[in-house]
mmCIF file of C-alpha atoms in Angstrom:
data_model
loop_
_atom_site.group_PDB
_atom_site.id
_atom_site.type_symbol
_atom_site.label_atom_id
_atom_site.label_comp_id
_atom_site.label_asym_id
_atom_site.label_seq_id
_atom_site.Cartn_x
_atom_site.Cartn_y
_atom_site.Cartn_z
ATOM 1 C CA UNK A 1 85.018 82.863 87.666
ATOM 2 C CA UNK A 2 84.049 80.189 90.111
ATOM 3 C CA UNK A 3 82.585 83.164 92.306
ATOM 4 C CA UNK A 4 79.295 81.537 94.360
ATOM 5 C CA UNK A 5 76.147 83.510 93.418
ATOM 6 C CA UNK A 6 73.724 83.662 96.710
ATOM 7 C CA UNK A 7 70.107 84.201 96.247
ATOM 8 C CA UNK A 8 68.444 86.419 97.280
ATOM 9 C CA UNK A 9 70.851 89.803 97.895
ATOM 10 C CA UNK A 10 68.343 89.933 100.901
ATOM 11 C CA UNK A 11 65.659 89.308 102.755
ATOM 12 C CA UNK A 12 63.645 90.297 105.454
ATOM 13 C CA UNK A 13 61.515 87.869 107.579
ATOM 14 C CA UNK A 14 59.744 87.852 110.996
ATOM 15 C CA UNK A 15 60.771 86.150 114.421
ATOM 16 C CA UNK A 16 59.515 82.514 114.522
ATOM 17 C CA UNK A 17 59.342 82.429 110.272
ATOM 18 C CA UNK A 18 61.708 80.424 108.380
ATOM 19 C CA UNK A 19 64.504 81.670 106.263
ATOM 20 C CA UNK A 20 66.322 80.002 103.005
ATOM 21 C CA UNK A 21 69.341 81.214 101.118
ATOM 22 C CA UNK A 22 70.391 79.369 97.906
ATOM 23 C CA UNK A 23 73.696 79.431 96.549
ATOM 24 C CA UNK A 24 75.112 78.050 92.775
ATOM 25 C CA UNK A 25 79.027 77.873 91.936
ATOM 26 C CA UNK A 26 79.964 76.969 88.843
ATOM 27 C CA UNK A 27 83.093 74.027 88.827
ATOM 28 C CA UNK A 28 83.020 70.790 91.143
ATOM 29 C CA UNK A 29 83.696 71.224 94.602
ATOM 30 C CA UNK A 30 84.983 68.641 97.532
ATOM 31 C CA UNK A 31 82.895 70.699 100.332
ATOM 32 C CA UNK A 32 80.874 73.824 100.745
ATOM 33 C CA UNK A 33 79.979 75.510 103.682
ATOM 34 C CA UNK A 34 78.329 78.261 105.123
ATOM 35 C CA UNK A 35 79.126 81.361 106.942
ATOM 36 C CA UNK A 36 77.758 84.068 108.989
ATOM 37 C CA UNK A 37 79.303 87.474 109.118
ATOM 38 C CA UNK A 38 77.489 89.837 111.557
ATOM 39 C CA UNK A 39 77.791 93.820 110.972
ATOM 40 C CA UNK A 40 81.225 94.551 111.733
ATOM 41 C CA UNK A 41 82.994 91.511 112.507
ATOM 42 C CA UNK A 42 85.165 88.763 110.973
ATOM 43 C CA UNK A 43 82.499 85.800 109.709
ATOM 44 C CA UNK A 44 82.174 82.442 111.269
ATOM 45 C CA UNK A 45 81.837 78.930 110.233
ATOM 46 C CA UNK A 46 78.311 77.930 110.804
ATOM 47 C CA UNK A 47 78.615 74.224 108.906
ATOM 48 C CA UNK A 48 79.897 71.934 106.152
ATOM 49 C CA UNK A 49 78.952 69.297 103.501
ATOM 50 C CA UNK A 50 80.864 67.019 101.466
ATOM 51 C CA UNK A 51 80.236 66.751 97.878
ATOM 52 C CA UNK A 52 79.029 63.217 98.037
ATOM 53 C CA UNK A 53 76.281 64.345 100.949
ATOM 54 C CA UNK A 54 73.130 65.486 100.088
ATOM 55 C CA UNK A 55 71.644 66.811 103.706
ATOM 56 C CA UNK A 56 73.469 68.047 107.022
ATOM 57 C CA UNK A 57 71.621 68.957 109.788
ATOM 58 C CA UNK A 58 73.138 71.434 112.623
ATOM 59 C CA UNK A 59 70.424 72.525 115.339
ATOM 60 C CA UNK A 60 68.377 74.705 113.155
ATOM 61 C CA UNK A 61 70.106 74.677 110.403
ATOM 62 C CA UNK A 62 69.382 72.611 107.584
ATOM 63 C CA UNK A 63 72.049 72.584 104.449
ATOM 64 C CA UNK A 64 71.172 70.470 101.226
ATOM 65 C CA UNK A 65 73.597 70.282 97.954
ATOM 66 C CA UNK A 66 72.528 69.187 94.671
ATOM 67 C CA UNK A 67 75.871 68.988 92.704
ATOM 68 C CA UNK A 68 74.240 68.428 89.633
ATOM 69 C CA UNK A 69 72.192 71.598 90.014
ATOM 70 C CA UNK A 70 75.850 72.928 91.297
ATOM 71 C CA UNK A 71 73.872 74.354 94.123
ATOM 72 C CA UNK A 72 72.987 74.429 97.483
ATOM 73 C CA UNK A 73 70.456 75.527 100.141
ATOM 74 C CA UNK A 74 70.293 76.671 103.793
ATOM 75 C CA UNK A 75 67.088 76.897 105.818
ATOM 76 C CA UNK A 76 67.240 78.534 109.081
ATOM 77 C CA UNK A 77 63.960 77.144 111.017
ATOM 78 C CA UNK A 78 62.255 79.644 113.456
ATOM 79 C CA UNK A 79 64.249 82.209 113.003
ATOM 80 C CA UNK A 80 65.190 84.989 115.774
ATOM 81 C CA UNK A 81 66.230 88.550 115.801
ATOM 82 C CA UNK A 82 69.767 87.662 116.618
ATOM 83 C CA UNK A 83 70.333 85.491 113.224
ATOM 84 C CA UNK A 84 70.239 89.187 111.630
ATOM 85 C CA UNK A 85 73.471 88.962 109.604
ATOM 86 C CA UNK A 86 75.108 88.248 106.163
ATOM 87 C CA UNK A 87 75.279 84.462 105.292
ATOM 88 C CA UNK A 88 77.816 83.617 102.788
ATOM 89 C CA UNK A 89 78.628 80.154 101.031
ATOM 90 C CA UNK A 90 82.322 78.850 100.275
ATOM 91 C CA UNK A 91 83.484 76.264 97.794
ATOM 92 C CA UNK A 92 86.417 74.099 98.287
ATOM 93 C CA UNK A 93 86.844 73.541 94.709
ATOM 94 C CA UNK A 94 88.844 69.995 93.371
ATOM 95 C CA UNK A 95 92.249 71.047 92.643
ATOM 96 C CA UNK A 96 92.734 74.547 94.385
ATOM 97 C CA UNK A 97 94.727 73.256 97.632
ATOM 98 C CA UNK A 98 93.020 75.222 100.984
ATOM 99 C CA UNK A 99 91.271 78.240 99.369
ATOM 100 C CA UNK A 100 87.188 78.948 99.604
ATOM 101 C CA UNK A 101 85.788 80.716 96.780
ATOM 102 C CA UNK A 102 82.959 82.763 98.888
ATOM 103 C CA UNK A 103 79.788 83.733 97.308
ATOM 104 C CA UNK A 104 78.298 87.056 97.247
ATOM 105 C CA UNK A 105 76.132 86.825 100.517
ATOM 106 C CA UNK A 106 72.896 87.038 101.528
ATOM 107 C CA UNK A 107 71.700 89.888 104.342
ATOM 108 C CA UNK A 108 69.162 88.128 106.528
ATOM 109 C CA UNK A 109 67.243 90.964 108.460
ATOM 110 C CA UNK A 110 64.481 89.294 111.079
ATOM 111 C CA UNK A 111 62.321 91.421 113.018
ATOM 112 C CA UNK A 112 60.540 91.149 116.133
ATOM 113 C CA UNK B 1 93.224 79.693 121.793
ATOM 114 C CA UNK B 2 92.667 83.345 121.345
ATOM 115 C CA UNK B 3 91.634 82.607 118.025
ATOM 116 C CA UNK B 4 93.177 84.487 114.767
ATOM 117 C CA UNK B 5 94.424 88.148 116.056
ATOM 118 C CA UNK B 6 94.532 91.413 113.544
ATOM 119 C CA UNK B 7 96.147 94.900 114.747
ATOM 120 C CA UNK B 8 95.444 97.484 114.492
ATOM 121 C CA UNK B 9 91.836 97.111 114.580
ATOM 122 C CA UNK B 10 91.941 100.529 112.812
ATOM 123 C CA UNK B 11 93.863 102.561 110.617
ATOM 124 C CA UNK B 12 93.314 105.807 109.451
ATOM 125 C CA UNK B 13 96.079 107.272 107.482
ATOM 126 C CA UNK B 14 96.854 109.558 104.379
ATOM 127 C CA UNK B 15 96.662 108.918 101.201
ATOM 128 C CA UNK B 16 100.707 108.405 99.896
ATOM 129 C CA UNK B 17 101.499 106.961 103.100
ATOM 130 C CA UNK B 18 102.424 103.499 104.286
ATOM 131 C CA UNK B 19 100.112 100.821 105.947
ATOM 132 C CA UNK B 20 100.990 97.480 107.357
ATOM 133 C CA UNK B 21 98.576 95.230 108.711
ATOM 134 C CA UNK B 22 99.313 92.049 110.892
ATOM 135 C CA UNK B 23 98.185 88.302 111.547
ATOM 136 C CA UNK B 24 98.460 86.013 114.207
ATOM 137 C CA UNK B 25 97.418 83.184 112.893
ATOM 138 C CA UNK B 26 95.257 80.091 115.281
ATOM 139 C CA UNK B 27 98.455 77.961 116.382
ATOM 140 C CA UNK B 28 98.966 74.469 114.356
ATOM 141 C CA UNK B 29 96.804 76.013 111.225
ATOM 142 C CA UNK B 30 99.064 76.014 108.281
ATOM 143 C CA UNK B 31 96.666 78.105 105.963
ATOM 144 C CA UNK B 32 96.313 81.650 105.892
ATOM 145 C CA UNK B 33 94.817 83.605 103.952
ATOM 146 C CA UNK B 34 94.063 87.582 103.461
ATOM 147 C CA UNK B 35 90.833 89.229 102.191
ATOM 148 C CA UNK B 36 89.623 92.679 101.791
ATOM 149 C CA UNK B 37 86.084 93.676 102.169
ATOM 150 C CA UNK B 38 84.161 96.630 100.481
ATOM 151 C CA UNK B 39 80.342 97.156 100.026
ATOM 152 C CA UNK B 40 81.168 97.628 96.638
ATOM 153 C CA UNK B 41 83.363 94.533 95.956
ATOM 154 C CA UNK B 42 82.215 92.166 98.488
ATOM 155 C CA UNK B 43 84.859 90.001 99.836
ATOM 156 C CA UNK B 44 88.064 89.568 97.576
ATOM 157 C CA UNK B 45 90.700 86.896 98.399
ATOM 158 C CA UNK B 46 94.270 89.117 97.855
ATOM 159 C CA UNK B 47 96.797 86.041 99.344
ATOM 160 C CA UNK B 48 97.508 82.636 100.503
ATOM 161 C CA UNK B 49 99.825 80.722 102.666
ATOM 162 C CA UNK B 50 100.524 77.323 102.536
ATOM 163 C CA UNK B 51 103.262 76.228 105.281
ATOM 164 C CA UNK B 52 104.296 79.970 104.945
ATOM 165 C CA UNK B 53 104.922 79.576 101.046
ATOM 166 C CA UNK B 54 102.845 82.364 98.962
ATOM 167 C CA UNK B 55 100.604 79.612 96.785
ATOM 168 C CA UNK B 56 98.309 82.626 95.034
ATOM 169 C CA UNK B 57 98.549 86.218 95.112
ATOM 170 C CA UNK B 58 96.669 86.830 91.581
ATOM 171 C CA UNK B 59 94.089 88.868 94.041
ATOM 172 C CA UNK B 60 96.023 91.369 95.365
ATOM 173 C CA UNK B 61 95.619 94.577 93.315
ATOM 174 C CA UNK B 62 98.691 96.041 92.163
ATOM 175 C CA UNK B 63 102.486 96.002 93.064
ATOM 176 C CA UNK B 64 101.811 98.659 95.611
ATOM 177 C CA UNK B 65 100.685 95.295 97.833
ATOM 178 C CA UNK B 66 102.706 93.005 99.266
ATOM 179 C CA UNK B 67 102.342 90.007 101.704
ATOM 180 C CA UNK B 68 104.789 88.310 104.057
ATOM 181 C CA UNK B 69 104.803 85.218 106.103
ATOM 182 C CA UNK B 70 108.279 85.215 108.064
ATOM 183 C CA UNK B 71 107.050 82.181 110.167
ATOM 184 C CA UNK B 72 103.958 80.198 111.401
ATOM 185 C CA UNK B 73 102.752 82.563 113.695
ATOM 186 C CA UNK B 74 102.871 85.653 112.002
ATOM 187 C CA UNK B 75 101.995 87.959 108.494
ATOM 188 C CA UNK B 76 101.935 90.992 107.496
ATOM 189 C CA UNK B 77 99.899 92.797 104.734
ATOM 190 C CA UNK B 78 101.456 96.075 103.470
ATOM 191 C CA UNK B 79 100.034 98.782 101.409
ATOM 192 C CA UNK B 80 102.762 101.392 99.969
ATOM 193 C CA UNK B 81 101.828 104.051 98.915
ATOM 194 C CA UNK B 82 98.198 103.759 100.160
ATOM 195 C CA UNK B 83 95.630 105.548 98.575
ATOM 196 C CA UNK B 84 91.932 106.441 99.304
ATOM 197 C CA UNK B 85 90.316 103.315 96.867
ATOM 198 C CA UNK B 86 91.900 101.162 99.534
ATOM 199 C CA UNK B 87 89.601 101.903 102.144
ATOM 200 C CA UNK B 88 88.119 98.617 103.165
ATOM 201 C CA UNK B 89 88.521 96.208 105.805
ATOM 202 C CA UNK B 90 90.457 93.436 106.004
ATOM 203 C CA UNK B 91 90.175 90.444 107.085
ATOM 204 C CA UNK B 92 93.103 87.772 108.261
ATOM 205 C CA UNK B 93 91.495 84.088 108.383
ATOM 206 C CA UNK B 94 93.359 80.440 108.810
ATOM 207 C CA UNK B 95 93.102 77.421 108.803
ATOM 208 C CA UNK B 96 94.326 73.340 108.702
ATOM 209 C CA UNK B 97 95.370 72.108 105.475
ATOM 210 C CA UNK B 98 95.354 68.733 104.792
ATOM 211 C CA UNK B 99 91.957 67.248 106.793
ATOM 212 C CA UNK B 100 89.945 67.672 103.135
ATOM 213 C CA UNK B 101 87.741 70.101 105.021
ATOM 214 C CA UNK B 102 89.550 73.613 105.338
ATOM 215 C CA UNK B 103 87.302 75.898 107.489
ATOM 216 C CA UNK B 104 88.469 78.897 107.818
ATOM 217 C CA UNK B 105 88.574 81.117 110.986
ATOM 218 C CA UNK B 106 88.475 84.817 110.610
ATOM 219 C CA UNK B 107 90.175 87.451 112.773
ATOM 220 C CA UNK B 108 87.923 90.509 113.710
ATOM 221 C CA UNK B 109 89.420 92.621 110.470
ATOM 222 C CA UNK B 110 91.796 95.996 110.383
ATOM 223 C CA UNK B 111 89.258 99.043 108.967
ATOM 224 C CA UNK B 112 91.265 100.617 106.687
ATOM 225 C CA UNK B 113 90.370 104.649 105.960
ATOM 226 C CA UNK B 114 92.465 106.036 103.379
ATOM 227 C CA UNK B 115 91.986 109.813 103.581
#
């Protein structure tokens, strides 16, 4: 399976803290990305890397990939009570056309 | 755009009975794709589209599923007979082939209860 593995299931962190969510697939990839899901709804695209970038910055997100680790990383810096959701990752794997493989998700709970 | 648009937002039927789901898909995309979500599972992939051509349907679950895509703008997921294990929600996403970057944009998901 070329299923994404997220790390950790969850966690729970405090307003103002920092959160990080780690993902691993298992084949090459062109791109992976992140997503947020909040309770309920559809999930949205949050941001993107390329498999020959190594660090992509999008306001307080911060998203590194380490292909030969086949894995990747996404800090959320001073975090606040509405970034409570489910973050997944998606590969674009090399040679499967337009579909994401989506990891397993993380559930990111901050608290006031 | 009024981004990707599922109905009915919710279904509750009996088990034996028929369910179909629909997808408007963002205009100009020429991906789409179904999923089905369950605490259980997590998020499953059951179809694709590619310019309205079925490219992999190995997820969906048995021959009692079947997916349509009669044009560009719409789909339809269908579930006959329907029984209670197919309780989950599911999601409609699409997106542009063919720019090497494929992010996908979810509709707001049909919750399925199978009683």
């Amino acid at each position: 399976s070329q299923q994404g593995e997220e790390d950790p299931q969850a966690l729970s962190i405090q307003e103002g803290e920092n959160a990080t969510m780690n993902c691993s697939y298992k084949t090459s990839i062109n791109n992976l990305q992140w997503y947020r899901q909040n309770s309920g709804r559809g999930l949205v695209h949050l941001i993107l890397i390329r498999s020959n970038e190594r660090e992509k910055h999008s306001g307080r997100l911060r998203v590194t990939l380490d292909t030969s680790k086949k894995s990747s990383s996404l800090l959320i810096t001073a975090s606040r009570a509405a970034d409570t959701a489910s973050y997944f990752c998606a590969t674009l794997h090399t040679g499967t056309a337009s579909k994401l493989t989506f990891g397993t998700g993380t559930r990111l709970q901050v608290t006031l | 755009d009024a981004g990707v648009i599922q109905s009915p937002r919710h279904e509750v039927t009996e088990m034996g009975q028929e369910v179909t789901l629909r997808c408007k898909p963002i205009s100009g995309h020429n991906s789409l794709f179904w999923y089905r979500q369950t605490m259980m599972r997590g998020l499953e992939l059951l179809i694709y589209f590619n310019n309205n051509v079925p490219i992999d349907d190995s997820g969906m679950p048995e021959d009692r599923f079947s997916a349509k895509m009669p044009n560009a703008s719409f789909s339809t997921l269908k579930i006959q007979p329907s029984e209670p294990r197919d309780s989950a929600v599911y999601f409609c996403a699409s997106s542009l082939a063919g720019t090497g970057i494929h992010e996908q944009y979810f509709g707001p998901g049909t919750r399925l209860t199978v009683t």
